[in-house]
CSV table of C-alpha atoms in Angstrom, one decimal:
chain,number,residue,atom,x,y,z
N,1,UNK,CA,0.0,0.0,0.0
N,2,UNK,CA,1.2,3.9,-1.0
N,3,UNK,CA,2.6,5.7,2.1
N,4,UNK,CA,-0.5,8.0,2.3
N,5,UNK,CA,-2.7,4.9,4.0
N,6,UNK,CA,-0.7,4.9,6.7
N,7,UNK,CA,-1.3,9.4,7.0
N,8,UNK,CA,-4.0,10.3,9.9
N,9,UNK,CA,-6.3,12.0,7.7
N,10,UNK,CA,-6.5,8.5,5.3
N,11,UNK,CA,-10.3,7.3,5.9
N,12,UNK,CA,-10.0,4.1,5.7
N,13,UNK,CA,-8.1,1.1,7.7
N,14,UNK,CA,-8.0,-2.4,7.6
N,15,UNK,CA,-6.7,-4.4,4.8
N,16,UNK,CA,-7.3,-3.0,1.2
N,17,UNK,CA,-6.3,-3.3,-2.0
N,18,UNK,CA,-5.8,-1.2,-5.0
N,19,UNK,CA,-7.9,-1.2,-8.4
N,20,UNK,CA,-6.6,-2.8,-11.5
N,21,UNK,CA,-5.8,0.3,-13.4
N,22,UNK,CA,-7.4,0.1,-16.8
N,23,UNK,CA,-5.9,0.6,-20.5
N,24,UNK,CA,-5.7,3.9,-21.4
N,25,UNK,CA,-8.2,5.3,-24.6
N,26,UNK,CA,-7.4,6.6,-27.5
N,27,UNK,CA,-9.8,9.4,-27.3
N,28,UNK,CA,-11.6,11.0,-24.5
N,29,UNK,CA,-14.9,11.3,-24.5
N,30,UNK,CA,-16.5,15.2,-23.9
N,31,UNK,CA,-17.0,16.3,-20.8
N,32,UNK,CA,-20.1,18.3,-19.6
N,33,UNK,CA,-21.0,21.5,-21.8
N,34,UNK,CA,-17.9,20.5,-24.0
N,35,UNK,CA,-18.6,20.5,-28.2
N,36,UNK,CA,-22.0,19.9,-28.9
N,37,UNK,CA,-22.9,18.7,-25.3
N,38,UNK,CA,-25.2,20.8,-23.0
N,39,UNK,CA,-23.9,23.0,-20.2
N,40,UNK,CA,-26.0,22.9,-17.3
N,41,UNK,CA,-24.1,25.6,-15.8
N,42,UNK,CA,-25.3,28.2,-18.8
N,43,UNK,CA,-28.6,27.1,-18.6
N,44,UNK,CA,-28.6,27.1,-14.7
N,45,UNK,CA,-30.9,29.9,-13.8
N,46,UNK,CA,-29.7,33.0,-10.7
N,47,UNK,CA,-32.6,31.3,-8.3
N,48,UNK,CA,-30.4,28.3,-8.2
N,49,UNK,CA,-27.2,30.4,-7.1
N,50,UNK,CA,-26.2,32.3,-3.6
N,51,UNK,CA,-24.9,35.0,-5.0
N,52,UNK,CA,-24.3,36.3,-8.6
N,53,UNK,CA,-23.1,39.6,-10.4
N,54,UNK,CA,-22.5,40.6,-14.1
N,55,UNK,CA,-19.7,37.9,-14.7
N,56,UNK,CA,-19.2,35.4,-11.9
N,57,UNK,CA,-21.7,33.2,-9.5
N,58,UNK,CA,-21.6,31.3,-7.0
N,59,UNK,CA,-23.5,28.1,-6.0
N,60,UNK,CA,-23.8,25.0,-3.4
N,61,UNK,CA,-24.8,21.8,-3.2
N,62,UNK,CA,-28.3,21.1,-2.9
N,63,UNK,CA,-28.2,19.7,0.9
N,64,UNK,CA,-26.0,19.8,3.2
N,65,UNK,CA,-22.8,17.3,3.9
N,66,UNK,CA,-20.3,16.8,6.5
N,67,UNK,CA,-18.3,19.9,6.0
N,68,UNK,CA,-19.5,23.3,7.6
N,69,UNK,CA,-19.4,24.8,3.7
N,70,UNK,CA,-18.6,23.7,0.5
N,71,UNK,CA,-18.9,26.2,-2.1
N,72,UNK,CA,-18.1,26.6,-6.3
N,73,UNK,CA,-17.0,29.4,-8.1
N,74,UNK,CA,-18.2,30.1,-12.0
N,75,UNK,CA,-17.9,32.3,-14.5
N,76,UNK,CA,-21.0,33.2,-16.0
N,77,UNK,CA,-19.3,33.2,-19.5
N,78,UNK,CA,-18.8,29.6,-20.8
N,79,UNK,CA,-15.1,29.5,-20.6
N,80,UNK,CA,-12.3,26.7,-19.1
N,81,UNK,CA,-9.5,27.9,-17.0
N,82,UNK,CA,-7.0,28.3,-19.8
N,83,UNK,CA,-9.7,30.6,-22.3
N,84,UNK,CA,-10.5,33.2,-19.5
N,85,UNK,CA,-9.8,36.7,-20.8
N,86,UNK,CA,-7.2,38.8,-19.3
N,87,UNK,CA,-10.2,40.6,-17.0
N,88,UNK,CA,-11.8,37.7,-16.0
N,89,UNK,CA,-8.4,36.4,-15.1
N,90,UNK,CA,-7.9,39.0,-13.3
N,91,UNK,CA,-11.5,39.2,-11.5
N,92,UNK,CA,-10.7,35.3,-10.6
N,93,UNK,CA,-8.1,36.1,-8.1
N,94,UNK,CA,-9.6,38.8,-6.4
N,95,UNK,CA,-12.7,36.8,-6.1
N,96,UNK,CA,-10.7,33.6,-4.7
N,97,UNK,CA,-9.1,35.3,-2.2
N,98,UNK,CA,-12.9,37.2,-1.3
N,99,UNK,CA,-14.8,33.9,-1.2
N,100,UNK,CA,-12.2,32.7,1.0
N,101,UNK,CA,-12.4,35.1,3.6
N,102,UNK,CA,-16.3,35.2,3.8
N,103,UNK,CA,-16.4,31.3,4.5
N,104,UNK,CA,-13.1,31.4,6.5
N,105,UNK,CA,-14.9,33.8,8.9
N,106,UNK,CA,-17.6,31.5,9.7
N,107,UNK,CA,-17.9,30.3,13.1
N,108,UNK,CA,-15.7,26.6,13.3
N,109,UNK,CA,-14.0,26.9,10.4
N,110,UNK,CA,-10.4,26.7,10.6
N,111,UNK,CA,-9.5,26.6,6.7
N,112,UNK,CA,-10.5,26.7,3.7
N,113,UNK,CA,-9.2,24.2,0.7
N,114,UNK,CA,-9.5,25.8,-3.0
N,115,UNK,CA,-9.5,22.9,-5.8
N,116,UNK,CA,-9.6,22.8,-9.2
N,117,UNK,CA,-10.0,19.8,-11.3
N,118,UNK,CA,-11.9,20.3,-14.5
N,119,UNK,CA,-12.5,16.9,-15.7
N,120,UNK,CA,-16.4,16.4,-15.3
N,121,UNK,CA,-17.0,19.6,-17.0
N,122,UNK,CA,-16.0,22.3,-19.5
N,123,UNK,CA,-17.3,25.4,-17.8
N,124,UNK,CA,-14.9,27.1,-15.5
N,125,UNK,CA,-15.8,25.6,-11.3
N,126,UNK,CA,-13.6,26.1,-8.3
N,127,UNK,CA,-14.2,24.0,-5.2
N,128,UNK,CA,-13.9,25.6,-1.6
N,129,UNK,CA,-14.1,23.5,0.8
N,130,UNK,CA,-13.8,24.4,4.3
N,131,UNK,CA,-12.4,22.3,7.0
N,132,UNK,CA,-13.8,22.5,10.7
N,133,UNK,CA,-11.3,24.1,13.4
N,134,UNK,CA,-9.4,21.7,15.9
N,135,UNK,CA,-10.5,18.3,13.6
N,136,UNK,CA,-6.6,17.8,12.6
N,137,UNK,CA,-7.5,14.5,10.9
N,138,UNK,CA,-8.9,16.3,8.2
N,139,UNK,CA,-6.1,18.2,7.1
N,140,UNK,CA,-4.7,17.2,3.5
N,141,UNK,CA,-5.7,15.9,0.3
N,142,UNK,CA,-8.6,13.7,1.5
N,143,UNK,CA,-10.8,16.6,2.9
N,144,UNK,CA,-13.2,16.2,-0.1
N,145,UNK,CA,-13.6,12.1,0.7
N,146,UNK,CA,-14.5,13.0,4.2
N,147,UNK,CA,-17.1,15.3,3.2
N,148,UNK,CA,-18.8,12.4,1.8
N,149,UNK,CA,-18.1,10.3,4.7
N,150,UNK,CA,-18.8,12.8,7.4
N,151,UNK,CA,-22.5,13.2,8.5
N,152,UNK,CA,-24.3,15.8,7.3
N,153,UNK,CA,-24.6,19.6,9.2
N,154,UNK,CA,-28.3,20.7,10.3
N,155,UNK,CA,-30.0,22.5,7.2
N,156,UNK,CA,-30.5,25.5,9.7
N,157,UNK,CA,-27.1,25.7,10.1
N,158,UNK,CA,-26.1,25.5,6.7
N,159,UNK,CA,-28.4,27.6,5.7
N,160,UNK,CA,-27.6,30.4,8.1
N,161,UNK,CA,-23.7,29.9,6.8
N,162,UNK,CA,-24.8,30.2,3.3
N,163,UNK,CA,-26.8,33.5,4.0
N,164,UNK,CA,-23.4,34.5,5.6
N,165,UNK,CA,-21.2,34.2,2.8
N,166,UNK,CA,-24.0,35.5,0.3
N,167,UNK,CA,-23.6,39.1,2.7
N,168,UNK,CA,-20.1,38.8,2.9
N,169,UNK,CA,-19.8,39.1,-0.8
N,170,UNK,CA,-22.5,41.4,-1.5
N,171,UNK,CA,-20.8,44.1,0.7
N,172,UNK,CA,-18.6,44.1,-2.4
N,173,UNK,CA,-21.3,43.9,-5.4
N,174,UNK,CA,-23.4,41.4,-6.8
N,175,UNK,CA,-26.4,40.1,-5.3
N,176,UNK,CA,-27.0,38.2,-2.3
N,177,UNK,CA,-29.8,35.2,-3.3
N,178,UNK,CA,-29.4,32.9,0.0
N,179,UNK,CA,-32.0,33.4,2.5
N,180,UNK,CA,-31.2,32.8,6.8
N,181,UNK,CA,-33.5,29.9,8.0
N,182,UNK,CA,-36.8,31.2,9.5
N,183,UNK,CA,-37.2,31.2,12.7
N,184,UNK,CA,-40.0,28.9,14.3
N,185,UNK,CA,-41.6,31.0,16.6
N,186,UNK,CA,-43.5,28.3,19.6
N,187,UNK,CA,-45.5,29.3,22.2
N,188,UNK,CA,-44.9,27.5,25.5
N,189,UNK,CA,-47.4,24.8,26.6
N,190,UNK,CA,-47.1,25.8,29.9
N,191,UNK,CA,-49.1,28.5,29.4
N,192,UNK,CA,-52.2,27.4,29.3
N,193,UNK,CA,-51.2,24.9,32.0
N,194,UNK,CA,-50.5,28.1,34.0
N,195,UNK,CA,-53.7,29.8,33.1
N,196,UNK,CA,-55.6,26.5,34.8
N,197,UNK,CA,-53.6,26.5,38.1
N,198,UNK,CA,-55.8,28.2,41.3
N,199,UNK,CA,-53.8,31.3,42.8
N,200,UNK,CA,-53.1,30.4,46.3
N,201,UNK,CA,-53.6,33.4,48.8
N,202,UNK,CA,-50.6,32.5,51.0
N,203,UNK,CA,-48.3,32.4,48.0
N,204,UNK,CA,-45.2,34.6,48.5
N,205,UNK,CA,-44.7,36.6,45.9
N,206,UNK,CA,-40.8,38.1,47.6
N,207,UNK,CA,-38.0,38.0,45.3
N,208,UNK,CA,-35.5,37.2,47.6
N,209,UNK,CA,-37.8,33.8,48.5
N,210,UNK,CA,-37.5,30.3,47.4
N,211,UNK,CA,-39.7,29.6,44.5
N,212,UNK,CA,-42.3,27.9,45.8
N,213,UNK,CA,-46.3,26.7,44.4
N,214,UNK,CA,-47.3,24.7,41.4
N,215,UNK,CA,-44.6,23.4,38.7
N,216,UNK,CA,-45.0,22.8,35.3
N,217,UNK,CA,-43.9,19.1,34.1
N,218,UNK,CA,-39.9,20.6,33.8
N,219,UNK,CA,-39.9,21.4,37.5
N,220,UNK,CA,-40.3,25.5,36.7
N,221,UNK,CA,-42.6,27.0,38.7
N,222,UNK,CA,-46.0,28.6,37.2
N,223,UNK,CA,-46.3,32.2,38.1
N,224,UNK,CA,-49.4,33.4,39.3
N,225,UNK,CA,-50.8,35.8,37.3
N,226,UNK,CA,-53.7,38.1,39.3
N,227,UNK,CA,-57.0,38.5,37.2
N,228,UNK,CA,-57.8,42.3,36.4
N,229,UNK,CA,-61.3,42.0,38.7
N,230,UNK,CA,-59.0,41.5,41.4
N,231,UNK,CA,-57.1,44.6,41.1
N,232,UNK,CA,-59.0,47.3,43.7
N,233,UNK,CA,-59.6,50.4,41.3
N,234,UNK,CA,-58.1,53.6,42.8
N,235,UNK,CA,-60.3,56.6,44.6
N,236,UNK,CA,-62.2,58.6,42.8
N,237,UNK,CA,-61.2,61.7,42.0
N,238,UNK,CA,-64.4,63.6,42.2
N,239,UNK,CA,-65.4,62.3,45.5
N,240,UNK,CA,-62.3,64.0,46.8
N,241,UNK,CA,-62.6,67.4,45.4
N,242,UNK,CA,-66.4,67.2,47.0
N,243,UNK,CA,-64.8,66.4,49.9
N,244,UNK,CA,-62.0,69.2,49.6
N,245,UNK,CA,-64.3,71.8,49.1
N,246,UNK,CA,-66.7,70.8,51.4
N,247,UNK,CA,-63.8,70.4,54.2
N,248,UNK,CA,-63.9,67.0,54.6
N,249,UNK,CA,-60.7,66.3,52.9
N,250,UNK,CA,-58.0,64.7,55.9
N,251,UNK,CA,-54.4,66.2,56.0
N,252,UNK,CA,-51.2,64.3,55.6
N,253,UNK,CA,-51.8,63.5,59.7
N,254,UNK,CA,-55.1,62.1,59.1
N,255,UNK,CA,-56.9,64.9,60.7
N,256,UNK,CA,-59.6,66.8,58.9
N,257,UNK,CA,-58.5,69.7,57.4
N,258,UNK,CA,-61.0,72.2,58.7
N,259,UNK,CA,-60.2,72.4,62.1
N,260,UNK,CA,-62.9,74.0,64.4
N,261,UNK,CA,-61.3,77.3,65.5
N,262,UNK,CA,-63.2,77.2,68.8
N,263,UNK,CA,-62.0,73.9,69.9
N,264,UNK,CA,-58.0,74.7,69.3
N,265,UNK,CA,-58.3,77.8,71.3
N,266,UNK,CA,-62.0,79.8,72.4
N,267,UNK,CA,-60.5,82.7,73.4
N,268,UNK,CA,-58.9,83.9,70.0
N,269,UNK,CA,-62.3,82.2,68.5
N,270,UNK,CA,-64.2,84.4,70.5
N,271,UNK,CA,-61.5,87.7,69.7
N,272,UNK,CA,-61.9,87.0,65.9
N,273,UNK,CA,-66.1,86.8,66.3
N,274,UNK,CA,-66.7,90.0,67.7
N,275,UNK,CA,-63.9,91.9,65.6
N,276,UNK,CA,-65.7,90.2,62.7
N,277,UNK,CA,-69.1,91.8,64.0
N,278,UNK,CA,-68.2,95.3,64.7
N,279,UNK,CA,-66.6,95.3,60.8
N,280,UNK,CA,-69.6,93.6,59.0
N,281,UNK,CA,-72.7,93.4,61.9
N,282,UNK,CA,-74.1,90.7,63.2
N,283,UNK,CA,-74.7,87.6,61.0
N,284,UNK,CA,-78.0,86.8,59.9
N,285,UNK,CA,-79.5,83.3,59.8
N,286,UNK,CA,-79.9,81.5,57.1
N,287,UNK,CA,-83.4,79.9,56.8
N,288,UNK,CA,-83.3,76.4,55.8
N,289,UNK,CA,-85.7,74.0,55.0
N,290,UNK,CA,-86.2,70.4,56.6
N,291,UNK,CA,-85.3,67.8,54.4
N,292,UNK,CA,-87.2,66.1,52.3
N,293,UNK,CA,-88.5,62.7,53.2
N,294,UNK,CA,-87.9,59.6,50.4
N,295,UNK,CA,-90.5,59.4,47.8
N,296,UNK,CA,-92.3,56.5,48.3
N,297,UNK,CA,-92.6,53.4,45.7
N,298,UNK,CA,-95.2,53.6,43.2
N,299,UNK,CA,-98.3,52.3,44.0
N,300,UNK,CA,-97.4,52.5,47.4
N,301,UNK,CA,-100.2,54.1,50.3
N,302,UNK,CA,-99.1,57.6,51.5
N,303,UNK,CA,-100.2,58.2,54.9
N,304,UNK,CA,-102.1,61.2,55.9
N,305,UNK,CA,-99.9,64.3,56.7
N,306,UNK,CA,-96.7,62.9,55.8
N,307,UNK,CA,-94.6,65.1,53.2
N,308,UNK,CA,-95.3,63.1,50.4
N,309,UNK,CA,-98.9,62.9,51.2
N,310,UNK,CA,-102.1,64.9,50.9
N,311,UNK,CA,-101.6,66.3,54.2
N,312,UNK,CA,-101.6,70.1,55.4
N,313,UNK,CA,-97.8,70.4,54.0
N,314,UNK,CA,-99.0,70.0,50.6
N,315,UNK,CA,-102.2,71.8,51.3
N,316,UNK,CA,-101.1,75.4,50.7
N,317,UNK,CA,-97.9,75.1,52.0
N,318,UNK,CA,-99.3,75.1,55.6
């Protein structure tokens, strides 16, 4: 066996053997989009790409695989390697070196492998392939096999690296096609759970107190939640400016606000009265009249003489 099976990144072990190595051809048969044969990467549409611009695009595979990203660079132009112009040339290293970096920076990935091999099809392709940080056994010429062998990444994941990239490159033109994973929103189950639970009067609702009352099925304990009938509504505000004016209102002490002068201290009460009746003469009373009795209920009897009734108060006023 070739030195390489005994390297730490070789896949395999145990006892193998080599192919027989067939008899070479005369002539090659076409590759993909070579001669007369169909490109699929011309006819590719931009939906199927992350990112594209006036003469490159970029694309992945169509699921994920056991590397954190595996990417492929193509010009939009049917051309190999050897027939790029001298602008597209030069485009294809500073676009290397860009799409390097973007997938480089994503989280886990250590480095990034560019390969070129050009024997399944005509139109330009380079392969980055990124290898994930601290797996050492990796490292080398047989990072492509392990993608194969590797499992697979979660799609969110992937998806959320592709997104990545597609910004990366976009900050420097072209336009971004990958999309982030949505995010599935879920609402709790406990809720509803919570909702049923009885509020217990002596639960203690201090911060600073072990959580104590009913638990969901995780061991989390359901907060009481207080329905709004509960909650005592707060003083009317009218009823206190009757009571202001009408000098009923208490003081900050809890004593009412107006104070009978007489009863703090008589003898300036009586000083202020009779300076009060020498300027404006003695006060006169004020006639009131006795308050009026509750109407009785319809259909009701009246008695005789009562306010309400036929008597004499009703009978001229008398």
């Amino acid at each position: 066996m070739p030195d390489f099976a005994r390297w730490p990144s070789f896949p395999f072990e145990g006892d193998l053997r080599v192919k027989q190595l067939d008899d070479p051809v005369d002539v090659e048969p076409p590759r993909k989009g070579e001669g007369t044969a169909e490109c699929s990467s011309c006819a590719a549409p931009d939906d199927a790409y992350i990112w594209v611009s006036e003469r490159w695009r970029v694309r992945a595979m169509d699921r994920p695989t056991g590397l954190p990203m595996v990417l492929i660079l193509e010009s939009r132009s049917h051309f190999d390697l050897g027939d790029l112009p001298n602008l597209l040339a030069a485009e294809l290293g500073v676009l290397t070196v860009r799409l390097e970096r973007a997938i480089r920076s994503l989280d886990g990935v250590a480095r990034v492998h560019v390969n070129r091999w050009g024997d399944g099809s005509a139109h330009l392709h380079l392969w980055f392939l990124a290898r994930p940080y601290g797996q050492l056994q990796l490292r080398g010429t047989f990072l492509s096999l392990w993608d194969s062998i590797l499992p697979p990444i979660s799609e969110s994941r992937w998806r959320e690296n592709l997104a990545l990239v597609a910004a990366w490159l976009a900050e420097f033109g072209g336009r971004p096609l990958a999309e982030p994973p949505r995010i599935e929103w879920r609402a709790p189950s406990s809720l509803t759970e919570q909702a049923s639970h009885p509020i217990d009067p002596d639960t203690n609702f201090d911060e600073d107190a072990p959580a104590s009352g009913p638990t969901d099925g995780d061991g989390s304990v359901a907060v009481a939640v207080l329905p709004i009938e509960s909650i005592e509504p707060a003083a009317d505000l009218d009823e206190l400016a009757v009571q202001a004016l009408t000098g009923r209102a208490e003081n900050a002490v809890g004593e009412p606000a107006d104070v009978d002068r007489a009863a703090a201290d008589p003898d300036a009460a009586r000083e202020a009265d009779e300076a009060d009746e020498a300027t404006t003469g003695p006060e006169t009373p004020v006639a009131t009249q006795p308050p009026r009795a509750p109407a009785a209920p319809a259909g009701a009897a009246v008695p005789a003489g009562s306010p309400t009734g036929g008597g004499p108060v009703d009978q001229g006023g008398k």
